[in-house]
Coordinates of C-alpha atoms in Angstrom, one line a residue:
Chain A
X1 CA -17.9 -40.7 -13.6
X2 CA -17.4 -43.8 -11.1
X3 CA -18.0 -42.1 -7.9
X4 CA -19.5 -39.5 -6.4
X5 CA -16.0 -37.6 -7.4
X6 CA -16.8 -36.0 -10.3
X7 CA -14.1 -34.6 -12.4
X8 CA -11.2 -36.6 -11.5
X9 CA -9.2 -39.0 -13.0
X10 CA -8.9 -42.4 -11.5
X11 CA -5.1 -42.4 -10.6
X12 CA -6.1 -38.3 -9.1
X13 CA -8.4 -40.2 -7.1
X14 CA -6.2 -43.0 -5.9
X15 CA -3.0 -40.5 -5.0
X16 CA -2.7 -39.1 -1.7
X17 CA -6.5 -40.3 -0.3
X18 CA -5.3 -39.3 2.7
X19 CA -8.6 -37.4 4.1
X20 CA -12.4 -37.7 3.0
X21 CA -10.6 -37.0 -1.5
X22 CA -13.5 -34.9 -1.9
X23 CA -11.3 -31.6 -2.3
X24 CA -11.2 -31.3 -6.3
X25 CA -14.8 -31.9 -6.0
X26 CA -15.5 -28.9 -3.6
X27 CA -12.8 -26.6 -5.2
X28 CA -14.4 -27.2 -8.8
X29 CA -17.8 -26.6 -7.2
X30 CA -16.8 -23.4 -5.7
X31 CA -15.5 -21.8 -9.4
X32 CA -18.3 -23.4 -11.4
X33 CA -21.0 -21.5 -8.9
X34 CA -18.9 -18.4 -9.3
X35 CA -18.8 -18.3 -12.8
X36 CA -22.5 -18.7 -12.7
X37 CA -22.9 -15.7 -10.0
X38 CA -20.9 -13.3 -12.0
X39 CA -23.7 -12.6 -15.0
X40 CA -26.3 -13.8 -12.2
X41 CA -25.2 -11.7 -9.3
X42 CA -25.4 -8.5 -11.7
X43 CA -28.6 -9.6 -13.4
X44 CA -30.1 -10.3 -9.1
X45 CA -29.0 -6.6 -8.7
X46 CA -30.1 -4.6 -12.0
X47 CA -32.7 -7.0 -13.0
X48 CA -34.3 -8.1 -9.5
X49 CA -33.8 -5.8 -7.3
X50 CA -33.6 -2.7 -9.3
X51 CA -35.9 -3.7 -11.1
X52 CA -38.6 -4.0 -8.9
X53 CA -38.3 -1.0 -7.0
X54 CA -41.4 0.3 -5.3
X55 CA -43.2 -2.6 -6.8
X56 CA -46.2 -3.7 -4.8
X57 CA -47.9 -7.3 -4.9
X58 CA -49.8 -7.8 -8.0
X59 CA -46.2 -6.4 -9.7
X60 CA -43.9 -8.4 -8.4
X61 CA -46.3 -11.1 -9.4
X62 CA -46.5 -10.1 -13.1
X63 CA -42.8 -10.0 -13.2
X64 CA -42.2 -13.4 -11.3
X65 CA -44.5 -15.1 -13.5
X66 CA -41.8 -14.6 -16.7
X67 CA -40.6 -17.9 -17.1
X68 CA -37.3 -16.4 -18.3
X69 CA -37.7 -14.1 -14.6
X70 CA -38.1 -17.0 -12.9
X71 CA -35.3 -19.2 -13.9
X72 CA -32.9 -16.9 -13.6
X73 CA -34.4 -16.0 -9.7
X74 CA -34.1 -20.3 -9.3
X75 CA -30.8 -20.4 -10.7
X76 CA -29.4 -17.6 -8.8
X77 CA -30.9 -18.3 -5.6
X78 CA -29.9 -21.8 -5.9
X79 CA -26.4 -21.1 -7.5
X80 CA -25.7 -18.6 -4.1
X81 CA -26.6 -20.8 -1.2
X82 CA -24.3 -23.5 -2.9
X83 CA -22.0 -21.4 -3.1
X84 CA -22.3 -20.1 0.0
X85 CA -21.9 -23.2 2.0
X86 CA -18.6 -24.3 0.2
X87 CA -17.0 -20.7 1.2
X88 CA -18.2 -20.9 4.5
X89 CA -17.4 -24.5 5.2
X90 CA -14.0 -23.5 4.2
X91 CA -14.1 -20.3 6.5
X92 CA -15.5 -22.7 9.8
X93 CA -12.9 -25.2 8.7
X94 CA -10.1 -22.8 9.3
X95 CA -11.4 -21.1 12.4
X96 CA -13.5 -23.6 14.7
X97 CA -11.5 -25.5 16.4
X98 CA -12.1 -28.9 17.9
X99 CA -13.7 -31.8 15.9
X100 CA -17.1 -31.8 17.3
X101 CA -17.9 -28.2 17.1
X102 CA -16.3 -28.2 13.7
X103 CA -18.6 -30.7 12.7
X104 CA -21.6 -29.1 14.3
X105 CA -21.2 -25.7 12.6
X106 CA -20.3 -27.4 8.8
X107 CA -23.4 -29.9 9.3
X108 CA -25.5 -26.4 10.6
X109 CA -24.0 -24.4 7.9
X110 CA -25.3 -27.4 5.4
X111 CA -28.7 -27.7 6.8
X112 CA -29.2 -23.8 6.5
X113 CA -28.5 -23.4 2.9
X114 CA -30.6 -26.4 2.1
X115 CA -33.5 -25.3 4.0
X116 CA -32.6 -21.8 2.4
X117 CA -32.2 -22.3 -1.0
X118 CA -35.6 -24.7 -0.6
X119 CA -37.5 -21.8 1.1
X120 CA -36.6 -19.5 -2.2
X121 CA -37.0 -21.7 -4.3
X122 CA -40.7 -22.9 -3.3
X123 CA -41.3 -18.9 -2.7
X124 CA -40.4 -17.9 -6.7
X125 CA -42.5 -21.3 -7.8
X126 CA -45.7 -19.8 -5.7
X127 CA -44.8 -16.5 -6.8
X128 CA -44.7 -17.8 -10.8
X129 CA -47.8 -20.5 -10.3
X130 CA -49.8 -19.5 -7.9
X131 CA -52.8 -17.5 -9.8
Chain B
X1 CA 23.3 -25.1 22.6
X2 CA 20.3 -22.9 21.4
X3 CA 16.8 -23.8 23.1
X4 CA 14.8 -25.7 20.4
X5 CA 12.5 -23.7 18.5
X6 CA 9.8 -25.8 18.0
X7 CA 8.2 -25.4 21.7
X8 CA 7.1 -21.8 20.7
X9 CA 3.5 -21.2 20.0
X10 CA 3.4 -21.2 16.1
X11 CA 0.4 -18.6 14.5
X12 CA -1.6 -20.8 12.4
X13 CA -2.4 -19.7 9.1
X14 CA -4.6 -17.7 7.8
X15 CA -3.7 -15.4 10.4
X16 CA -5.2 -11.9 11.2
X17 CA -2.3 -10.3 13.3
X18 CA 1.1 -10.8 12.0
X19 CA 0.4 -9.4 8.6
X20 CA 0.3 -5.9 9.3
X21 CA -3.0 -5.3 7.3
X22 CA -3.3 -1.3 7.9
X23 CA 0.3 -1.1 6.5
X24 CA -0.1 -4.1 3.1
X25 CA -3.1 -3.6 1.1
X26 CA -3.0 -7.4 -0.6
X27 CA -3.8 -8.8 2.8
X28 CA -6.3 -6.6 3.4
X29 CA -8.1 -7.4 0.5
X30 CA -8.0 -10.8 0.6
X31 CA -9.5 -11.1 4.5
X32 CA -12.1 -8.5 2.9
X33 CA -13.4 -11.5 0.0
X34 CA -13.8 -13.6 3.2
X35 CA -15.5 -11.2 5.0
X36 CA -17.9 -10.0 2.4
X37 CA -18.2 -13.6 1.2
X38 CA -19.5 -14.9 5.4
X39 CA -21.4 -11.2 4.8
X40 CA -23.4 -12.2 2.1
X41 CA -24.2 -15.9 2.6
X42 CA -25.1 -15.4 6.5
X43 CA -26.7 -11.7 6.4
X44 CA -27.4 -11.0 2.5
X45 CA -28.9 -13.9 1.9
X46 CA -31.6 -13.5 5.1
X47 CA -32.5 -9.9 3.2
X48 CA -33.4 -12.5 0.1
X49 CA -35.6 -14.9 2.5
X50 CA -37.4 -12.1 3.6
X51 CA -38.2 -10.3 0.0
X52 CA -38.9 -13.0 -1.5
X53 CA -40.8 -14.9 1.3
X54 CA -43.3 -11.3 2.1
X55 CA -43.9 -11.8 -1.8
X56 CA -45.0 -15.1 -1.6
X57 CA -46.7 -14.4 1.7
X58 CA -49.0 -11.5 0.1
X59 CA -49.8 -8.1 -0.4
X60 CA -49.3 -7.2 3.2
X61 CA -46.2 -9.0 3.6
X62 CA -45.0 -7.9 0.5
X63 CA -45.5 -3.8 1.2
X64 CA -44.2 -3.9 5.1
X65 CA -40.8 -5.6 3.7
X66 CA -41.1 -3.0 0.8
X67 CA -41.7 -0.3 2.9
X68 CA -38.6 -1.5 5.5
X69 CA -36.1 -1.5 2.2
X70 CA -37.0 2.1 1.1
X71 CA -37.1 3.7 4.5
X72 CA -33.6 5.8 4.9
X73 CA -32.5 2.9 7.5
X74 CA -33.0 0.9 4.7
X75 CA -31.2 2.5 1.9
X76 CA -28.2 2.9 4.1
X77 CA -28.2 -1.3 4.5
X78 CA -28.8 -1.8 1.1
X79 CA -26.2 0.6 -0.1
X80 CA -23.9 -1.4 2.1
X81 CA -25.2 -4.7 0.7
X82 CA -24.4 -3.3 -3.0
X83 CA -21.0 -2.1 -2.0
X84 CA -20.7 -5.7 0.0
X85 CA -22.4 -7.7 -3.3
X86 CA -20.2 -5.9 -6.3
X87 CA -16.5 -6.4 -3.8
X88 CA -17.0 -9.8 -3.6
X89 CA -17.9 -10.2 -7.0
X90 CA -14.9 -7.8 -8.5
X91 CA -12.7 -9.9 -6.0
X92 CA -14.1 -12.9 -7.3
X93 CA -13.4 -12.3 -10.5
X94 CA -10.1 -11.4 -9.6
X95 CA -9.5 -14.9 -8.0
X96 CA -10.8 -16.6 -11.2
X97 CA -8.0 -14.8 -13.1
X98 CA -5.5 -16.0 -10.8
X99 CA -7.2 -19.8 -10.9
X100 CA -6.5 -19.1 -15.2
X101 CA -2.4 -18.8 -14.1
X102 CA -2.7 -15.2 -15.0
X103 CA -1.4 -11.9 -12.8
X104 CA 0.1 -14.2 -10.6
X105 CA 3.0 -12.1 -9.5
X106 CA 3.6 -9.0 -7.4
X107 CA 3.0 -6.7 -9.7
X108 CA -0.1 -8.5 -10.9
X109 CA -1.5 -8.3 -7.3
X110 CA -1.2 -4.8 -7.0
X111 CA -3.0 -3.8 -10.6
X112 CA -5.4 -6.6 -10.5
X113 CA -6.5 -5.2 -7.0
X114 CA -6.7 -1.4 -7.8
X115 CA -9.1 -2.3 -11.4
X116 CA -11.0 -4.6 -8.7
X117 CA -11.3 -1.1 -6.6
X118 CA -12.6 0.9 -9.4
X119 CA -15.0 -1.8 -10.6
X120 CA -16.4 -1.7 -7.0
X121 CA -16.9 1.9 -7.1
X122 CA -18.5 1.8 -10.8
X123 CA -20.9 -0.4 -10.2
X124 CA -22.0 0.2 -6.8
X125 CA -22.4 4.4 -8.6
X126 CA -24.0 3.0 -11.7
X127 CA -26.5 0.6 -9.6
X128 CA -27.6 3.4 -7.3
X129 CA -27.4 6.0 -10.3
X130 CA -29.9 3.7 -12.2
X131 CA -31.8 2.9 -9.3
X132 CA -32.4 6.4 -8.0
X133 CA -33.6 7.5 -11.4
X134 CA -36.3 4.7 -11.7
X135 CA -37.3 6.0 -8.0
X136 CA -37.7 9.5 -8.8

């Protein structure tokens, strides 16, 4: 891989650069994370949430500190606000109108998945470490 | 000589009024995975923040947002969010089999759409099933 690209070949990347040619990258982003969130999704809902119904501090504790539990909590959470973000960039691209709000609301929508998927993250890792 | 028909306001697409979607059900179901999809990412995902977040805050924390889920207001939400969570998912798996070159046709629409409707409604009755048996 040459560029920041990914998957494409070098005459895909060449044809048609009309706009930014980061397209295949976001469309193959958006399946790989769906893939992901279709065992992941079911396992955040049986596993997580179900799971852990009624459970009070000291339990959800125990169960966060399963390596295996945690993982699949990092992996989801992170797997979701990525995916997130492409769809709704997609979504704000279509319906906000106007360059500079457009820009606004896809940089804002960026921002709030980082800091989200960050937040979760370092929640889990506390969760999992923290004694 | 006929007025040119380019000065007319065009609908951009995707559009939400021309398509009739009480009459067509494929519309309707595909404005539903965006909906669901915005419903997840901007709402569902805030319900994650908070669990997790009250966890990692402490025991206090953790019980109020605890408490908040398994209130009635709360069931009703989270029933939605299940309902919300397994549509999107069914739908999406839907759109992966059309990414594959499969089902790809009218026909294909229409079955693929109904099975997604009947995966909704079997998982969102086996997660609450399950879940209201651990309760109790």
């Amino acid at each position: 891989m040459k560029t920041g690209t990914g998957m494409r070949s070098a005459l895909g990347r060449a044809r048609g650069l009309g706009a930014a040619g980061g397209a295949a990258h976001h469309w193959i982003g958006q399946r790989v994370t769906a893939v992901a969130l279709v065992p992941l999704g079911l396992w955040f809902v049986f596993g997580a949430v179900i799971g852990n119904l009624g459970a009070d501090d000291v339990a959800i504790r125990a169960w966060m500190a399963s390596p295996l539990n945690a993982t699949l909590m990092i992996l989801f959470v992170v797997s979701a606000f990525q995916h997130g973000a492409l769809g709704l960039q997609v979504v704000l691209e279509d319906y906000v109108h106007g360059a500079a709000a457009k820009n606004v609301a896809v940089m804002a929508n960026k921002m709030f998945a980082a800091a989200g998927a960050l937040f979760c993250v370092v929640c889990v890792l506390t969760l999992a470490l923290g004694g | 000589m006929p007025s040119p028909q380019s000065s007319r306001e065009r609908p951009l697409s995707p559009h939400l009024q021309v398509y009739q979607l009480y009459r067509k059900i494929a519309p309707l179901l595909s404005i539903l995975h965006r909906l669901t999809g915005v419903a997840l990412y901007v709402v569902g995902s805030l319900f994650v923040i908070a669990w997790l977040g009250a966890a990692a805050y402490g025991a206090g924390a953790f019980a109020t947002v605890q408490g908040l889920f398994a209130s009635p207001l709360g069931y009703l939400v989270l029933f939605g969010w299940t309902v919300v969570l397994f549509y999107h998912l069914a739908n999406g798996v839907r759109h992966l089999t059309w990414d594959s070159g499969r089902c790809v046709t009218n026909e294909g629409v229409r079955g693929t759409g109904i099975t997604m409707l009947v995966m909704v409604c079997g998982l969102t009755i086996a997660a609450w099933a399950v879940g209201l048996m651990l309760v109790a």
